[in-house]
Amino acid sequence: PEKMYPMRLRKTAFAGLGLLALTSSLVVENRETIDAYSPFIGDNGTIATIEDCPDISDDELSIPIQGVDDVRSAARNFESAGGRPIETLRTITSFFDYPQSSYTSEQSGVEFVFYSDVSEADWEIDHQAFDTLFHLALADDHQYDNPGVEKTVNCLRERIIDNQEFAGEEYSIYIPSNPRSCLGNGRIIDLDKKPDAKCHQRGFAPPKIAVSLFGLWEFDGRIMILTGGRAPENTQSSMQKLAFHESIHALTALPGEVDFQLEPNEKWVKYQERTLLAEKSDIYEAVPPFITFTNTTSASD
């Protein structure tokens, strides 16, 4: 539909992200300088500061978040020697070329659009299952022991589900057709074609991206990338957990996180993921697979 796939977006959006990709290559080459000055690097505390949500008091911030000392963001695993900006640009500029399906969430009103790298991807999406995974971290019958986390999650629940503040906004989900794929050095890697390639990540749900350059380069939106990884015997179950994990990132990306930093954001997400998988395992395990790969026997458990 024209509303969902506007021509301006199709023609210009990822030219802007191409510029972002090239800039990211410069970031990698100048890692020491960027680490010293970039707001993305640092530790401003595990509890996310969400735009237009109540501040967390010093007393609440002083209560430690347990069980996330081992967490590190995989987004910092880039290798400068592996940077290939032209290949990255080629991948990024094709992200919106092949829309597959879409739906509007009854829970939040957000419009989800699924994309792939071919016109007819070898997968099918259970929209209801994905919707449950996406919003599971905002379950209204769950209370966190940490009051700061509880206050922030309550704010997100009220805004995203109760008030449907972001109804009508589009969230893009990109899933390669081949389940044997991953992310490495800013590119999506087909592991059938490059079996020895390094995989740094399987999923990515960055904050909202808004980039423009003199009106020629432009992108303004939110995207989640989900890939199957190396282990075909676990693809379906690992995709389920990956979608749940990246969705917690996405829930902070909807309203926006003040002073976003990689490591604290990853700890924030991992704390919720670990807590909910332990305390809400029955609900999580009852969610049917949100994706079924239809043209390969290696993609099912």
XYZ file of C-alpha atoms in Angstrom:
301
model
C 0.000 0.000 0.000
C 1.191 3.516 -0.774
C 0.732 4.540 2.848
C 2.976 1.761 4.054
C 5.668 1.905 1.396
C 5.903 5.605 0.414
C 7.998 6.325 -2.685
C 10.086 8.910 -0.853
C 11.093 6.274 1.654
C 11.838 3.666 -0.998
C 14.049 5.996 -3.042
C 15.884 8.052 -0.449
C 15.682 6.438 2.963
C 18.590 4.077 2.795
C 20.782 6.408 0.852
C 20.885 8.191 4.195
C 21.673 4.980 6.001
C 24.401 4.405 3.425
C 25.992 7.591 4.667
C 25.533 6.308 8.204
C 27.258 3.063 7.224
C 30.212 4.933 5.760
C 30.378 7.068 8.878
C 30.303 3.903 10.976
C 33.381 2.678 9.116
C 35.143 5.868 10.171
C 33.982 5.202 13.724
C 35.634 1.789 13.616
C 38.891 3.203 12.260
C 38.946 5.861 15.006
C 37.854 3.676 17.869
C 40.017 5.244 20.586
C 38.841 8.766 19.856
C 35.205 7.726 19.590
C 35.398 5.732 22.832
C 36.678 8.844 24.580
C 34.012 11.243 23.331
C 30.993 9.422 21.952
C 27.817 9.411 24.087
C 27.188 5.850 22.886
C 30.145 4.606 24.937
C 30.034 4.797 28.717
C 28.014 3.690 31.720
C 25.216 5.992 32.777
C 23.428 3.298 34.769
C 21.442 0.216 33.875
C 17.945 1.677 34.246
C 16.997 3.298 30.953
C 16.055 6.976 31.017
C 13.052 7.149 28.704
C 11.986 10.389 27.085
C 8.908 11.856 28.835
C 8.881 9.205 31.578
C 9.276 10.042 35.289
C 12.804 10.491 36.602
C 14.251 7.741 38.762
C 15.224 8.996 42.219
C 18.756 8.682 43.584
C 17.483 6.189 46.169
C 15.984 4.040 43.419
C 19.130 4.302 41.311
C 21.250 3.214 44.269
C 19.564 -0.205 44.324
C 21.784 -2.487 42.192
C 20.474 -4.438 39.212
C 21.404 -8.033 39.931
C 22.699 -10.610 37.474
C 23.934 -8.489 34.551
C 27.604 -7.899 35.404
C 28.584 -10.290 32.603
C 26.572 -8.492 29.899
C 28.377 -6.790 27.033
C 26.889 -5.340 23.857
C 27.680 -7.378 20.745
C 27.401 -4.179 18.709
C 30.977 -3.350 19.743
C 32.432 -6.458 18.103
C 33.219 -4.800 14.783
C 36.707 -5.238 13.384
C 38.237 -2.338 11.473
C 40.039 -4.748 9.136
C 36.704 -6.247 8.109
C 34.975 -2.998 7.243
C 33.711 -2.864 3.649
C 31.577 0.261 3.382
C 30.502 -0.313 -0.229
C 29.159 -3.791 0.569
C 27.479 -2.437 3.672
C 25.907 0.340 1.625
C 24.685 -2.145 -0.995
C 22.984 -4.242 1.693
C 21.442 -1.334 3.542
C 20.019 0.338 0.463
C 18.089 -2.844 -0.362
C 16.422 -3.327 3.029
C 13.029 -1.972 1.960
C 12.992 -3.444 -1.557
C 10.950 -6.554 -0.736
C 8.015 -6.103 1.680
C 6.487 -9.459 2.602
C 3.586 -8.887 4.983
C 2.241 -6.401 7.487
C -0.259 -6.032 10.296
C -1.417 -3.489 12.875
C -1.068 -4.565 16.487
C -4.268 -4.623 18.515
C -2.188 -4.214 21.658
C -0.263 -1.058 20.728
C -1.579 0.076 17.352
C 1.963 -0.022 15.924
C 2.168 -1.010 12.254
C 4.653 -3.841 11.712
C 6.030 -4.427 8.219
C 8.177 -7.470 7.437
C 10.875 -7.282 4.752
C 13.357 -9.723 3.253
C 16.100 -9.884 0.629
C 14.014 -11.571 -2.099
C 10.580 -10.902 -3.539
C 9.082 -14.074 -2.020
C 10.917 -15.067 1.142
C 11.034 -18.708 2.211
C 9.371 -17.989 5.513
C 5.930 -17.308 6.925
C 5.127 -15.085 9.897
C 2.555 -15.781 12.589
C 1.621 -12.160 13.268
C -0.181 -12.910 16.516
C 2.785 -14.863 17.887
C 5.178 -12.065 16.972
C 2.847 -9.534 18.571
C 2.831 -11.492 21.815
C 6.636 -11.711 21.857
C 7.042 -8.038 21.028
C 4.863 -6.848 23.919
C 5.617 -9.616 26.443
C 7.983 -7.440 28.491
C 5.050 -5.122 29.220
C 2.866 -7.845 30.769
C 0.559 -6.035 33.187
C 0.584 -8.814 35.778
C 4.339 -8.747 36.341
C 6.131 -6.676 38.982
C 9.904 -6.252 39.151
C 11.674 -6.342 42.494
C 13.691 -3.255 41.577
C 11.522 -0.109 42.017
C 13.395 1.885 39.370
C 12.869 -0.811 36.763
C 9.237 -1.168 37.794
C 8.599 2.578 37.466
C 10.149 2.738 33.995
C 8.390 -0.370 32.688
C 5.074 0.935 34.058
C 5.591 4.146 32.105
C 6.349 2.202 28.915
C 3.272 0.008 29.425
C 1.009 2.995 29.988
C 2.264 4.840 26.933
C 2.660 1.952 24.472
C -0.292 -0.285 25.384
C -2.756 1.578 27.604
C -2.658 4.899 25.735
C -1.455 3.511 22.366
C 0.677 6.608 22.022
C 2.558 5.172 19.047
C -0.425 3.806 17.133
C 0.047 4.259 13.409
C 3.833 4.446 13.581
C 5.691 1.921 11.440
C 8.226 -0.552 12.788
C 10.178 -2.479 10.142
C 11.313 -6.090 10.653
C 13.977 -7.402 8.249
C 14.566 -11.176 8.054
C 16.808 -12.739 5.367
C 15.174 -15.537 3.411
C 18.029 -17.930 4.224
C 17.900 -18.895 7.931
C 21.651 -19.566 7.872
C 22.695 -15.936 8.115
C 24.130 -13.529 10.658
C 25.573 -10.045 11.126
C 29.276 -9.258 10.861
C 31.180 -5.999 10.382
C 28.067 -4.090 9.439
C 26.845 -6.597 6.852
C 24.362 -9.442 6.620
C 26.260 -12.628 5.869
C 24.853 -15.619 3.994
C 26.611 -18.505 5.732
C 25.918 -20.914 2.873
C 27.993 -18.666 0.621
C 30.578 -17.689 3.261
C 30.656 -20.533 5.812
C 33.867 -19.307 7.473
C 32.744 -15.705 7.927
C 32.716 -14.241 11.434
C 29.325 -13.667 13.060
C 29.308 -10.786 15.536
C 25.551 -10.572 16.057
C 22.330 -12.287 15.094
C 19.953 -9.425 15.770
C 19.903 -5.651 15.880
C 17.239 -3.160 17.016
C 18.885 0.272 17.181
C 17.308 3.481 18.460
C 15.234 5.483 16.012
C 17.426 6.628 13.137
C 16.974 10.063 11.581
C 19.600 11.021 9.025
C 19.578 13.650 6.281
C 22.132 15.481 4.167
C 21.037 18.526 2.179
C 17.808 16.725 1.316
C 19.660 14.106 -0.739
C 20.185 11.479 1.964
C 17.265 10.731 4.216
C 15.983 8.082 6.589
C 13.635 8.461 9.533
C 12.352 5.302 11.171
C 12.856 2.192 13.256
C 14.104 -1.214 12.154
C 14.782 -4.629 13.674
C 17.013 -7.217 11.971
C 16.622 -10.906 12.836
C 18.844 -13.697 11.487
C 19.008 -17.434 12.104
C 22.726 -17.902 12.762
C 24.977 -20.940 12.340
C 23.070 -23.712 14.123
C 20.293 -24.984 11.826
C 19.082 -27.511 14.389
C 18.101 -24.650 16.733
C 16.944 -22.026 14.244
C 13.288 -21.826 15.197
C 13.766 -21.728 18.972
C 16.718 -19.342 18.734
C 14.741 -17.015 16.448
C 11.957 -17.024 19.039
C 14.302 -15.927 21.804
C 16.052 -13.433 19.536
C 12.763 -11.741 18.606
C 11.837 -11.486 22.287
C 15.238 -9.994 23.161
C 15.284 -7.466 20.327
C 11.703 -6.475 21.085
C 12.736 -5.277 24.540
C 15.260 -3.037 22.775
C 12.468 -1.877 20.482
C 10.182 -0.936 23.368
C 12.701 1.679 24.520
C 13.279 2.783 20.915
C 9.616 3.682 20.432
C 9.579 6.664 22.840
C 13.364 7.087 22.734
C 16.067 6.684 25.370
C 17.850 9.761 26.736
C 21.665 9.538 26.410
C 21.540 6.085 24.832
C 24.658 4.039 25.589
C 25.410 0.551 24.303
C 26.436 -1.311 27.451
C 23.805 0.039 29.867
C 21.083 -0.493 27.264
C 22.144 -4.115 26.765
C 22.127 -4.702 30.528
C 18.676 -3.124 30.774
C 17.336 -5.502 28.133
C 19.159 -8.571 29.427
C 17.902 -8.021 32.979
C 14.297 -7.998 31.779
C 14.842 -10.933 29.443
C 16.419 -13.124 32.116
C 13.819 -12.166 34.728
C 10.846 -12.802 32.478
C 12.173 -16.063 31.051
C 12.577 -17.295 34.621
C 9.334 -15.944 36.079
C 7.081 -16.036 33.012
C 8.453 -19.165 31.347
C 4.981 -20.699 31.040
C 3.664 -17.730 29.049
C 6.783 -17.520 26.873
C 6.825 -21.227 26.116
C 3.133 -21.164 25.190
C 3.783 -18.691 22.345
C 3.829 -20.599 19.030
C 6.798 -20.075 16.702
C 6.457 -16.638 15.137
C 8.372 -17.732 12.016
C 8.352 -20.892 9.912
C 10.977 -21.348 7.218
C 9.168 -23.014 4.346
C 11.819 -24.204 1.921
C 14.491 -25.849 4.013
C 14.680 -28.803 6.376
C 17.611 -27.212 8.206
C 15.539 -24.439 9.707
C 13.368 -26.435 12.099
C 14.199 -27.941 15.473
